[in-house]
Amino acid sequence: MKALTYIIVVVISLIVQATLVPYMAIYWFRPDIPLVFLLHWSARRGPMEGVTAGFLAGFIIDAVGSGFVGLSSLAYVLAAFVVGKMFYSDIPIPFNRWAITSLAGILVYSFVFAYFYSLHSMASIGVMLVQHALLITLYTWGIAMVWAMTPLFERRVRVTI
């Protein structure tokens, strides 16, 4: 059952990434919807399930895309592992904890992706981090915060005795 859940949610997030996100682009900056799903999954299910889902999502993105093979998988796996180890919790995630969790994971993903993407390129790593990684981080983090304010995000239920 868990494998089927992984596959369904990863496929849905990848379909949203491929169909809706190009319309959300600001210049060449696009948010990463599968990353937001992956960070939430890692924070709720732990690092091993997050790494598994991250590898699956990254593998599909690398197989379909035209970028470096394995780069998305590596960046997703590292971000999922860091978030899973630092922020794992069985209870629903409150808004302030989600803000810190998502920012940490998106920063790890963006820096790893920008570092390996800038190898053997004309742009220096500093230029890639400032012009690419930080702007993508802010845009993806903004989408994660908007999602956290919608009814689709899980809420902590107050129990009164």
mmCIF file of C-alpha atoms in Angstrom:
data_model
loop_
_atom_site.group_PDB
_atom_site.id
_atom_site.type_symbol
_atom_site.label_atom_id
_atom_site.label_comp_id
_atom_site.label_asym_id
_atom_site.label_seq_id
_atom_site.Cartn_x
_atom_site.Cartn_y
_atom_site.Cartn_z
ATOM 1 C CA MET A 1 0.000 0.000 0.000
ATOM 2 C CA LYS A 2 2.833 2.407 0.782
ATOM 3 C CA ALA A 3 4.460 1.895 -2.607
ATOM 4 C CA LEU A 4 1.183 2.661 -4.351
ATOM 5 C CA THR A 5 0.777 5.832 -2.284
ATOM 6 C CA TYR A 6 4.315 6.927 -3.218
ATOM 7 C CA ILE A 7 3.675 6.370 -6.881
ATOM 8 C CA ILE A 8 0.288 8.114 -6.961
ATOM 9 C CA VAL A 9 1.420 11.246 -5.102
ATOM 10 C CA VAL A 10 4.709 11.500 -7.010
ATOM 11 C CA VAL A 11 2.917 11.156 -10.344
ATOM 12 C CA ILE A 12 0.311 13.776 -9.393
ATOM 13 C CA SER A 13 2.991 16.248 -8.284
ATOM 14 C CA LEU A 14 4.979 15.628 -11.474
ATOM 15 C CA ILE A 15 1.875 16.164 -13.618
ATOM 16 C CA VAL A 16 1.207 19.452 -11.822
ATOM 17 C CA GLN A 17 4.865 20.408 -12.334
ATOM 18 C CA ALA A 18 4.695 19.664 -16.048
ATOM 19 C CA THR A 19 1.297 21.222 -16.770
ATOM 20 C CA LEU A 20 0.640 24.147 -14.412
ATOM 21 C CA VAL A 21 4.065 25.374 -13.348
ATOM 22 C CA PRO A 22 5.142 26.684 -16.785
ATOM 23 C CA TYR A 23 2.298 29.185 -16.510
ATOM 24 C CA MET A 24 3.611 30.294 -13.105
ATOM 25 C CA ALA A 25 7.103 31.079 -14.424
ATOM 26 C CA ILE A 26 8.585 34.487 -13.722
ATOM 27 C CA TYR A 27 11.311 34.896 -16.340
ATOM 28 C CA TRP A 28 13.079 31.526 -16.088
ATOM 29 C CA PHE A 29 12.299 30.969 -12.405
ATOM 30 C CA ARG A 30 9.793 28.209 -11.676
ATOM 31 C CA PRO A 31 8.725 26.738 -8.347
ATOM 32 C CA ASP A 32 9.381 23.067 -7.687
ATOM 33 C CA ILE A 33 6.089 21.406 -6.689
ATOM 34 C CA PRO A 34 7.485 17.862 -6.277
ATOM 35 C CA LEU A 35 10.055 19.286 -3.867
ATOM 36 C CA VAL A 36 7.340 20.823 -1.683
ATOM 37 C CA PHE A 37 5.522 17.457 -1.603
ATOM 38 C CA LEU A 38 8.764 15.670 -0.831
ATOM 39 C CA LEU A 39 9.654 17.928 2.074
ATOM 40 C CA HIS A 40 6.230 17.494 3.623
ATOM 41 C CA TRP A 41 6.443 13.733 3.114
ATOM 42 C CA SER A 42 9.892 13.601 4.759
ATOM 43 C CA ALA A 43 8.833 15.705 7.725
ATOM 44 C CA ARG A 44 5.774 13.516 8.346
ATOM 45 C CA ARG A 45 7.084 10.041 7.451
ATOM 46 C CA GLY A 46 10.777 10.182 8.278
ATOM 47 C CA PRO A 47 14.013 10.230 6.353
ATOM 48 C CA MET A 48 13.875 6.756 4.803
ATOM 49 C CA GLU A 49 10.443 7.169 3.238
ATOM 50 C CA GLY A 50 11.366 10.692 2.153
ATOM 51 C CA VAL A 51 14.576 9.485 0.526
ATOM 52 C CA THR A 52 12.664 6.739 -1.288
ATOM 53 C CA ALA A 53 10.050 9.177 -2.578
ATOM 54 C CA GLY A 54 12.790 11.680 -3.481
ATOM 55 C CA PHE A 55 14.717 9.126 -5.476
ATOM 56 C CA LEU A 56 11.571 8.054 -7.302
ATOM 57 C CA ALA A 57 10.592 11.651 -8.138
ATOM 58 C CA GLY A 58 14.129 12.588 -9.153
ATOM 59 C CA PHE A 59 14.484 9.486 -11.294
ATOM 60 C CA ILE A 60 11.266 10.296 -13.166
ATOM 61 C CA ILE A 61 12.278 13.950 -13.637
ATOM 62 C CA ASP A 62 15.719 12.933 -14.906
ATOM 63 C CA ALA A 63 14.261 10.276 -17.205
ATOM 64 C CA VAL A 64 11.797 12.693 -18.791
ATOM 65 C CA GLY A 65 13.928 15.836 -18.759
ATOM 66 C CA SER A 66 16.957 16.799 -20.750
ATOM 67 C CA GLY A 67 19.245 17.857 -17.903
ATOM 68 C CA PHE A 68 22.029 16.015 -16.139
ATOM 69 C CA VAL A 69 21.070 12.442 -15.331
ATOM 70 C CA GLY A 70 20.993 11.895 -11.579
ATOM 71 C CA LEU A 71 21.212 15.536 -10.521
ATOM 72 C CA SER A 72 17.562 15.884 -9.536
ATOM 73 C CA SER A 73 17.667 12.538 -7.749
ATOM 74 C CA LEU A 74 20.738 13.550 -5.764
ATOM 75 C CA ALA A 75 19.346 16.939 -4.785
ATOM 76 C CA TYR A 76 15.925 15.509 -3.829
ATOM 77 C CA VAL A 77 17.468 12.699 -1.788
ATOM 78 C CA LEU A 78 19.762 15.053 0.140
ATOM 79 C CA ALA A 79 16.952 17.532 0.842
ATOM 80 C CA ALA A 80 14.610 14.731 1.956
ATOM 81 C CA PHE A 81 17.248 13.221 4.217
ATOM 82 C CA VAL A 82 18.114 16.528 5.894
ATOM 83 C CA VAL A 83 14.452 17.431 6.472
ATOM 84 C CA GLY A 84 13.572 13.920 7.627
ATOM 85 C CA LYS A 85 16.425 13.825 10.139
ATOM 86 C CA MET A 86 15.942 17.342 11.473
ATOM 87 C CA PHE A 87 12.170 17.793 11.468
ATOM 88 C CA TYR A 88 10.560 14.326 11.648
ATOM 89 C CA SER A 89 7.333 14.365 13.675
ATOM 90 C CA ASP A 90 4.285 12.103 13.912
ATOM 91 C CA ILE A 91 1.921 14.959 14.677
ATOM 92 C CA PRO A 92 0.614 17.408 12.056
ATOM 93 C CA ILE A 93 3.034 20.204 11.304
ATOM 94 C CA PRO A 94 2.084 23.677 12.579
ATOM 95 C CA PHE A 95 2.600 26.648 10.268
ATOM 96 C CA ASN A 96 5.736 28.064 11.922
ATOM 97 C CA ARG A 97 7.479 24.679 11.962
ATOM 98 C CA TRP A 98 6.504 24.119 8.318
ATOM 99 C CA ALA A 99 8.039 27.488 7.414
ATOM 100 C CA ILE A 100 11.397 26.492 8.908
ATOM 101 C CA THR A 101 11.212 22.937 7.575
ATOM 102 C CA SER A 102 10.407 23.927 4.012
ATOM 103 C CA LEU A 103 13.006 26.705 3.937
ATOM 104 C CA ALA A 104 15.761 24.368 5.168
ATOM 105 C CA GLY A 105 14.911 21.669 2.640
ATOM 106 C CA ILE A 106 14.541 24.058 -0.279
ATOM 107 C CA LEU A 107 17.891 25.685 0.548
ATOM 108 C CA VAL A 108 19.633 22.300 0.620
ATOM 109 C CA TYR A 109 18.037 21.326 -2.695
ATOM 110 C CA SER A 110 18.814 24.645 -4.394
ATOM 111 C CA PHE A 111 22.430 24.800 -3.261
ATOM 112 C CA VAL A 112 23.185 21.189 -4.232
ATOM 113 C CA PHE A 113 21.470 21.599 -7.592
ATOM 114 C CA ALA A 114 23.168 24.945 -8.347
ATOM 115 C CA TYR A 115 26.591 23.685 -7.273
ATOM 116 C CA PHE A 116 26.586 20.621 -9.491
ATOM 117 C CA TYR A 117 24.836 22.444 -12.322
ATOM 118 C CA SER A 118 27.512 25.168 -12.326
ATOM 119 C CA LEU A 119 30.427 22.748 -12.628
ATOM 120 C CA HIS A 120 32.134 23.138 -16.005
ATOM 121 C CA SER A 121 30.109 26.233 -16.855
ATOM 122 C CA MET A 122 31.162 29.781 -17.533
ATOM 123 C CA ALA A 123 29.278 31.118 -14.507
ATOM 124 C CA SER A 124 30.936 30.926 -11.123
ATOM 125 C CA ILE A 125 29.355 29.160 -8.174
ATOM 126 C CA GLY A 126 28.677 32.488 -6.443
ATOM 127 C CA VAL A 127 26.755 33.799 -9.432
ATOM 128 C CA MET A 128 24.756 30.567 -9.655
ATOM 129 C CA LEU A 129 23.926 30.649 -5.947
ATOM 130 C CA VAL A 130 22.843 34.271 -5.923
ATOM 131 C CA GLN A 131 21.129 34.534 -9.300
ATOM 132 C CA HIS A 132 19.625 31.087 -9.523
ATOM 133 C CA ALA A 133 19.482 29.203 -6.223
ATOM 134 C CA LEU A 134 18.306 31.979 -3.929
ATOM 135 C CA LEU A 135 15.594 33.230 -6.290
ATOM 136 C CA ILE A 136 14.285 29.714 -6.952
ATOM 137 C CA THR A 137 14.382 29.102 -3.179
ATOM 138 C CA LEU A 138 12.313 32.180 -2.423
ATOM 139 C CA TYR A 139 9.772 31.384 -5.132
ATOM 140 C CA THR A 140 9.360 27.729 -4.128
ATOM 141 C CA TRP A 141 9.214 28.687 -0.443
ATOM 142 C CA GLY A 142 6.497 31.229 -1.234
ATOM 143 C CA ILE A 143 4.458 28.505 -2.951
ATOM 144 C CA ALA A 144 4.968 26.239 0.075
ATOM 145 C CA MET A 145 3.733 28.996 2.398
ATOM 146 C CA VAL A 146 0.675 29.684 0.228
ATOM 147 C CA TRP A 147 -0.108 25.953 0.254
ATOM 148 C CA ALA A 148 0.234 25.915 4.066
ATOM 149 C CA MET A 149 -2.477 28.595 4.322
ATOM 150 C CA THR A 150 -5.002 26.624 2.239
ATOM 151 C CA PRO A 151 -7.431 24.012 3.578
ATOM 152 C CA LEU A 152 -5.429 21.312 1.734
ATOM 153 C CA PHE A 153 -2.641 21.546 4.305
ATOM 154 C CA GLU A 154 -3.132 19.416 7.406
ATOM 155 C CA ARG A 155 -4.051 21.262 10.557
ATOM 156 C CA ARG A 156 -3.439 20.478 14.169
ATOM 157 C CA VAL A 157 -6.721 19.489 15.754
ATOM 158 C CA ARG A 158 -7.365 20.988 19.164
ATOM 159 C CA VAL A 159 -8.537 18.506 21.715
ATOM 160 C CA THR A 160 -10.494 19.855 24.645
ATOM 161 C CA ILE A 161 -11.067 17.768 27.723
#
